[in-house]
């Protein structure tokens, strides 16, 4: 069964700073990956998907994928207080498996 | 913009009671899911339906049963709730059962079992 480990568990960054979130997968058959964000009291919302090795940038968010290393990361540039949330990575083999989550707090 | 709707938002009940949660999606998707999010915020898939057909049924207690009347609706019934059922239940949908399909979540139903 796919295991998805995220680090760190929690992270505090100053407003305007860079937040870096990491994710490792156990199943080499994983091909498709996502980052989801969940604000308190809401359901998770997909931030971005990444299916090819390398970097993918969308605004302040950059995802990086290395399938050989089973590693995905998310970098948030110029972090804002509204970025404070729980972040999940997710990968798909025969079904989607979500990571353990990283709680990000952006301090004003 | 919400396109996956869940009711109720919150439900408090006693051990042994039966509860039902409703989910509707207006995205025209073929696949719907139920997840359980526990107190540690871990997301665990419970059931997946594709075009009203059950395709994934994870190891969950028999007291949990999904019900789908059409591909836009997927309800969850829990017979005889237990204290460990206290959690947030999240409904989601995706365009299809394909590996590349992003999931869209509802706001969740928070269940508290006393």
mmCIF file of C-alpha atoms in Angstrom:
data_model
loop_
_atom_site.group_PDB
_atom_site.id
_atom_site.type_symbol
_atom_site.label_atom_id
_atom_site.label_comp_id
_atom_site.label_asym_id
_atom_site.label_seq_id
_atom_site.Cartn_x
_atom_site.Cartn_y
_atom_site.Cartn_z
ATOM 1 C CA UNK A 1 0.000 0.000 0.000
ATOM 2 C CA UNK A 2 1.260 3.443 -0.980
ATOM 3 C CA UNK A 3 2.658 5.481 1.905
ATOM 4 C CA UNK A 4 3.063 9.222 1.570
ATOM 5 C CA UNK A 5 5.192 11.055 4.098
ATOM 6 C CA UNK A 6 5.250 14.821 4.380
ATOM 7 C CA UNK A 7 7.745 17.090 6.119
ATOM 8 C CA UNK A 8 7.845 19.182 8.106
ATOM 9 C CA UNK A 9 4.709 18.526 10.171
ATOM 10 C CA UNK A 10 4.405 22.234 10.808
ATOM 11 C CA UNK A 11 6.122 25.325 9.564
ATOM 12 C CA UNK A 12 6.127 28.988 10.538
ATOM 13 C CA UNK A 13 7.362 31.556 8.049
ATOM 14 C CA UNK A 14 7.264 35.352 8.178
ATOM 15 C CA UNK A 15 5.033 37.244 5.789
ATOM 16 C CA UNK A 16 6.920 37.697 2.537
ATOM 17 C CA UNK A 17 9.132 34.692 3.213
ATOM 18 C CA UNK A 18 9.558 31.393 1.363
ATOM 19 C CA UNK A 19 7.785 28.241 2.537
ATOM 20 C CA UNK A 20 9.106 24.850 1.426
ATOM 21 C CA UNK A 21 7.085 21.676 1.836
ATOM 22 C CA UNK A 22 8.306 18.163 1.063
ATOM 23 C CA UNK A 23 6.709 14.853 0.223
ATOM 24 C CA UNK A 24 8.042 11.350 -0.411
ATOM 25 C CA UNK A 25 6.153 8.382 -1.852
ATOM 26 C CA UNK A 26 6.743 4.660 -1.419
ATOM 27 C CA UNK A 27 5.186 3.328 -4.652
ATOM 28 C CA UNK A 28 7.298 3.631 -7.814
ATOM 29 C CA UNK A 29 4.146 3.203 -9.883
ATOM 30 C CA UNK A 30 2.957 6.668 -8.855
ATOM 31 C CA UNK A 31 2.765 8.871 -11.920
ATOM 32 C CA UNK A 32 0.486 11.765 -11.025
ATOM 33 C CA UNK A 33 0.825 14.126 -8.098
ATOM 34 C CA UNK A 34 -1.060 17.050 -6.604
ATOM 35 C CA UNK A 35 -0.798 19.612 -3.879
ATOM 36 C CA UNK A 36 -3.991 20.416 -1.995
ATOM 37 C CA UNK A 37 -4.618 23.168 0.516
ATOM 38 C CA UNK A 38 -7.179 23.058 3.315
ATOM 39 C CA UNK A 39 -8.196 26.134 5.262
ATOM 40 C CA UNK A 40 -9.776 25.651 8.663
ATOM 41 C CA UNK A 41 -13.436 24.607 8.413
ATOM 42 C CA UNK A 42 -13.244 23.889 4.688
ATOM 43 C CA UNK A 43 -12.562 20.923 2.448
ATOM 44 C CA UNK A 44 -9.199 20.501 0.667
ATOM 45 C CA UNK A 45 -8.800 22.399 -2.579
ATOM 46 C CA UNK A 46 -6.384 21.438 -5.335
ATOM 47 C CA UNK A 47 -3.583 23.979 -5.691
ATOM 48 C CA UNK A 48 -1.744 22.412 -8.552
ATOM 49 C CA UNK A 49 -0.963 19.142 -10.248
ATOM 50 C CA UNK A 50 2.397 17.959 -11.530
ATOM 51 C CA UNK A 51 2.820 14.944 -13.778
ATOM 52 C CA UNK A 52 6.279 15.428 -15.346
ATOM 53 C CA UNK A 53 9.715 15.564 -13.785
ATOM 54 C CA UNK A 54 11.017 19.055 -13.127
ATOM 55 C CA UNK A 55 9.446 22.298 -11.987
ATOM 56 C CA UNK A 56 5.977 23.705 -12.559
ATOM 57 C CA UNK A 57 5.254 27.296 -11.616
ATOM 58 C CA UNK A 58 1.852 28.881 -11.053
ATOM 59 C CA UNK A 59 2.073 32.397 -9.670
ATOM 60 C CA UNK A 60 3.783 32.317 -6.281
ATOM 61 C CA UNK A 61 3.668 28.517 -6.160
ATOM 62 C CA UNK A 62 6.310 26.207 -7.632
ATOM 63 C CA UNK A 63 6.035 22.431 -7.514
ATOM 64 C CA UNK A 64 8.970 20.133 -8.172
ATOM 65 C CA UNK A 65 8.787 16.447 -9.067
ATOM 66 C CA UNK A 66 11.507 13.825 -9.155
ATOM 67 C CA UNK A 67 9.885 10.475 -9.932
ATOM 68 C CA UNK A 68 13.136 8.532 -9.620
ATOM 69 C CA UNK A 69 13.516 9.766 -6.047
ATOM 70 C CA UNK A 70 9.759 9.521 -5.367
ATOM 71 C CA UNK A 71 9.942 13.133 -4.210
ATOM 72 C CA UNK A 72 7.620 16.099 -4.655
ATOM 73 C CA UNK A 73 7.999 19.548 -3.154
ATOM 74 C CA UNK A 74 6.066 22.787 -3.044
ATOM 75 C CA UNK A 75 7.627 26.211 -2.643
ATOM 76 C CA UNK A 76 5.554 29.264 -1.828
ATOM 77 C CA UNK A 77 7.233 32.553 -2.583
ATOM 78 C CA UNK A 78 6.240 35.804 -0.878
ATOM 79 C CA UNK A 79 4.070 33.951 1.649
ATOM 80 C CA UNK A 80 0.885 35.706 2.743
ATOM 81 C CA UNK A 81 -1.180 35.269 5.934
ATOM 82 C CA UNK A 82 -3.932 33.833 3.708
ATOM 83 C CA UNK A 83 -1.536 30.973 2.840
ATOM 84 C CA UNK A 84 -1.834 29.761 6.436
ATOM 85 C CA UNK A 85 -3.480 26.356 6.054
ATOM 86 C CA UNK A 86 -2.950 22.611 6.015
ATOM 87 C CA UNK A 87 -1.181 21.382 2.879
ATOM 88 C CA UNK A 88 -1.455 17.853 1.511
ATOM 89 C CA UNK A 89 0.440 16.177 -1.265
ATOM 90 C CA UNK A 90 -1.341 13.360 -3.077
ATOM 91 C CA UNK A 91 -0.238 10.692 -5.512
ATOM 92 C CA UNK A 92 -2.142 8.283 -7.698
ATOM 93 C CA UNK A 93 -1.500 4.633 -8.454
ATOM 94 C CA UNK A 94 -4.736 2.650 -8.512
ATOM 95 C CA UNK A 95 -6.264 5.278 -6.244
ATOM 96 C CA UNK A 96 -5.296 8.632 -4.804
ATOM 97 C CA UNK A 97 -3.414 8.535 -1.515
ATOM 98 C CA UNK A 98 -2.965 11.697 0.528
ATOM 99 C CA UNK A 99 0.060 12.587 2.613
ATOM 100 C CA UNK A 100 0.127 13.229 6.317
ATOM 101 C CA UNK A 101 -0.114 17.011 5.914
ATOM 102 C CA UNK A 102 2.010 20.065 6.719
ATOM 103 C CA UNK A 103 0.511 22.890 8.719
ATOM 104 C CA UNK A 104 1.803 26.244 7.485
ATOM 105 C CA UNK A 105 1.483 29.401 9.514
ATOM 106 C CA UNK A 106 2.477 32.720 7.981
ATOM 107 C CA UNK A 107 3.090 35.327 10.643
ATOM 108 C CA UNK A 108 2.308 38.979 9.781
ATOM 109 C CA UNK B 1 -17.102 28.721 -5.591
ATOM 110 C CA UNK B 2 -18.705 25.615 -4.091
ATOM 111 C CA UNK B 3 -19.719 22.898 -6.487
ATOM 112 C CA UNK B 4 -19.744 19.972 -4.069
ATOM 113 C CA UNK B 5 -22.418 20.394 -1.434
ATOM 114 C CA UNK B 6 -22.699 18.485 1.836
ATOM 115 C CA UNK B 7 -25.407 18.405 4.466
ATOM 116 C CA UNK B 8 -25.514 18.698 7.386
ATOM 117 C CA UNK B 9 -22.509 20.832 8.321
ATOM 118 C CA UNK B 10 -22.419 19.425 11.811
ATOM 119 C CA UNK B 11 -24.173 16.573 13.624
ATOM 120 C CA UNK B 12 -24.129 15.503 17.250
ATOM 121 C CA UNK B 13 -25.577 12.132 18.183
ATOM 122 C CA UNK B 14 -25.484 9.392 20.777
ATOM 123 C CA UNK B 15 -23.703 6.041 20.532
ATOM 124 C CA UNK B 16 -25.878 3.485 18.764
ATOM 125 C CA UNK B 17 -27.907 5.940 16.682
ATOM 126 C CA UNK B 18 -28.117 5.941 12.890
ATOM 127 C CA UNK B 19 -26.995 8.958 10.866
ATOM 128 C CA UNK B 20 -27.059 9.867 7.189
ATOM 129 C CA UNK B 21 -24.982 12.422 5.348
ATOM 130 C CA UNK B 22 -25.779 13.823 1.936
ATOM 131 C CA UNK B 23 -23.527 14.918 -0.890
ATOM 132 C CA UNK B 24 -24.346 16.465 -4.239
ATOM 133 C CA UNK B 25 -22.021 17.696 -6.962
ATOM 134 C CA UNK B 26 -22.971 20.065 -9.783
ATOM 135 C CA UNK B 27 -19.787 19.615 -11.810
ATOM 136 C CA UNK B 28 -21.147 16.892 -14.059
ATOM 137 C CA UNK B 29 -18.488 14.498 -12.787
ATOM 138 C CA UNK B 30 -18.778 10.722 -13.091
ATOM 139 C CA UNK B 31 -16.860 9.736 -9.939
ATOM 140 C CA UNK B 32 -17.575 10.539 -6.306
ATOM 141 C CA UNK B 33 -15.804 9.681 -3.059
ATOM 142 C CA UNK B 34 -16.212 9.630 0.686
ATOM 143 C CA UNK B 35 -13.216 10.361 2.900
ATOM 144 C CA UNK B 36 -12.831 10.352 6.660
ATOM 145 C CA UNK B 37 -10.604 12.997 8.212
ATOM 146 C CA UNK B 38 -9.671 12.167 11.774
ATOM 147 C CA UNK B 39 -8.563 14.377 14.645
ATOM 148 C CA UNK B 40 -4.968 14.265 13.350
ATOM 149 C CA UNK B 41 -6.262 15.561 10.001
ATOM 150 C CA UNK B 42 -5.300 12.384 8.153
ATOM 151 C CA UNK B 43 -7.410 11.810 5.037
ATOM 152 C CA UNK B 44 -8.517 8.235 4.458
ATOM 153 C CA UNK B 45 -10.621 7.144 1.519
ATOM 154 C CA UNK B 46 -13.670 5.088 2.396
ATOM 155 C CA UNK B 47 -15.625 4.586 -0.823
ATOM 156 C CA UNK B 48 -15.487 5.534 -4.488
ATOM 157 C CA UNK B 49 -18.352 5.419 -6.971
ATOM 158 C CA UNK B 50 -18.107 5.729 -10.733
ATOM 159 C CA UNK B 51 -21.394 6.255 -12.575
ATOM 160 C CA UNK B 52 -23.349 4.906 -9.603
ATOM 161 C CA UNK B 53 -21.165 1.792 -9.416
ATOM 162 C CA UNK B 54 -19.046 1.059 -6.346
ATOM 163 C CA UNK B 55 -15.418 0.766 -7.451
ATOM 164 C CA UNK B 56 -13.447 1.190 -4.240
ATOM 165 C CA UNK B 57 -14.524 -0.048 -0.857
ATOM 166 C CA UNK B 58 -11.757 0.331 1.652
ATOM 167 C CA UNK B 59 -11.693 -1.636 4.830
ATOM 168 C CA UNK B 60 -14.327 0.180 6.826
ATOM 169 C CA UNK B 61 -16.715 -1.248 9.426
ATOM 170 C CA UNK B 62 -19.908 -2.753 8.034
ATOM 171 C CA UNK B 63 -21.990 -0.104 9.773
ATOM 172 C CA UNK B 64 -20.889 2.297 7.024
ATOM 173 C CA UNK B 65 -22.806 2.073 3.744
ATOM 174 C CA UNK B 66 -22.746 4.403 0.740
ATOM 175 C CA UNK B 67 -25.853 5.068 -1.330
ATOM 176 C CA UNK B 68 -25.942 6.520 -4.826
ATOM 177 C CA UNK B 69 -29.182 7.411 -6.614
ATOM 178 C CA UNK B 70 -27.462 8.993 -9.608
ATOM 179 C CA UNK B 71 -23.962 10.070 -10.479
ATOM 180 C CA UNK B 72 -24.474 13.517 -8.937
ATOM 181 C CA UNK B 73 -25.415 12.217 -5.500
ATOM 182 C CA UNK B 74 -23.548 10.031 -3.042
ATOM 183 C CA UNK B 75 -24.849 9.645 0.488
ATOM 184 C CA UNK B 76 -23.294 7.935 3.481
ATOM 185 C CA UNK B 77 -25.224 6.072 6.137
ATOM 186 C CA UNK B 78 -23.780 4.951 9.448
ATOM 187 C CA UNK B 79 -25.820 2.439 11.395
ATOM 188 C CA UNK B 80 -25.211 2.342 15.125
ATOM 189 C CA UNK B 81 -22.471 4.957 15.441
ATOM 190 C CA UNK B 82 -19.474 4.412 17.715
ATOM 191 C CA UNK B 83 -17.333 7.035 19.510
ATOM 192 C CA UNK B 84 -14.460 6.411 17.066
ATOM 193 C CA UNK B 85 -16.729 7.551 14.236
ATOM 194 C CA UNK B 86 -16.343 11.140 15.453
ATOM 195 C CA UNK B 87 -14.554 12.841 12.576
ATOM 196 C CA UNK B 88 -15.073 15.071 9.568
ATOM 197 C CA UNK B 89 -16.559 13.257 6.573
ATOM 198 C CA UNK B 90 -15.550 14.758 3.262
ATOM 199 C CA UNK B 91 -17.252 14.130 -0.044
ATOM 200 C CA UNK B 92 -15.345 14.679 -3.280
ATOM 201 C CA UNK B 93 -15.846 14.251 -7.004
ATOM 202 C CA UNK B 94 -13.651 13.935 -10.080
ATOM 203 C CA UNK B 95 -14.331 14.032 -13.789
ATOM 204 C CA UNK B 96 -13.696 10.338 -14.176
ATOM 205 C CA UNK B 97 -11.887 7.448 -12.521
ATOM 206 C CA UNK B 98 -8.776 8.269 -14.527
ATOM 207 C CA UNK B 99 -5.454 8.533 -12.753
ATOM 208 C CA UNK B 100 -4.989 12.153 -13.829
ATOM 209 C CA UNK B 101 -8.281 13.521 -12.549
ATOM 210 C CA UNK B 102 -8.219 16.181 -9.845
ATOM 211 C CA UNK B 103 -10.615 15.733 -6.959
ATOM 212 C CA UNK B 104 -12.959 18.504 -5.816
ATOM 213 C CA UNK B 105 -14.036 18.427 -2.193
ATOM 214 C CA UNK B 106 -17.083 19.609 -0.333
ATOM 215 C CA UNK B 107 -16.854 21.510 2.966
ATOM 216 C CA UNK B 108 -17.330 18.377 5.060
ATOM 217 C CA UNK B 109 -19.763 17.122 7.692
ATOM 218 C CA UNK B 110 -18.426 17.123 11.224
ATOM 219 C CA UNK B 111 -19.785 14.242 13.314
ATOM 220 C CA UNK B 112 -19.553 14.141 17.087
ATOM 221 C CA UNK B 113 -20.610 10.938 18.815
ATOM 222 C CA UNK B 114 -21.274 11.283 22.532
#
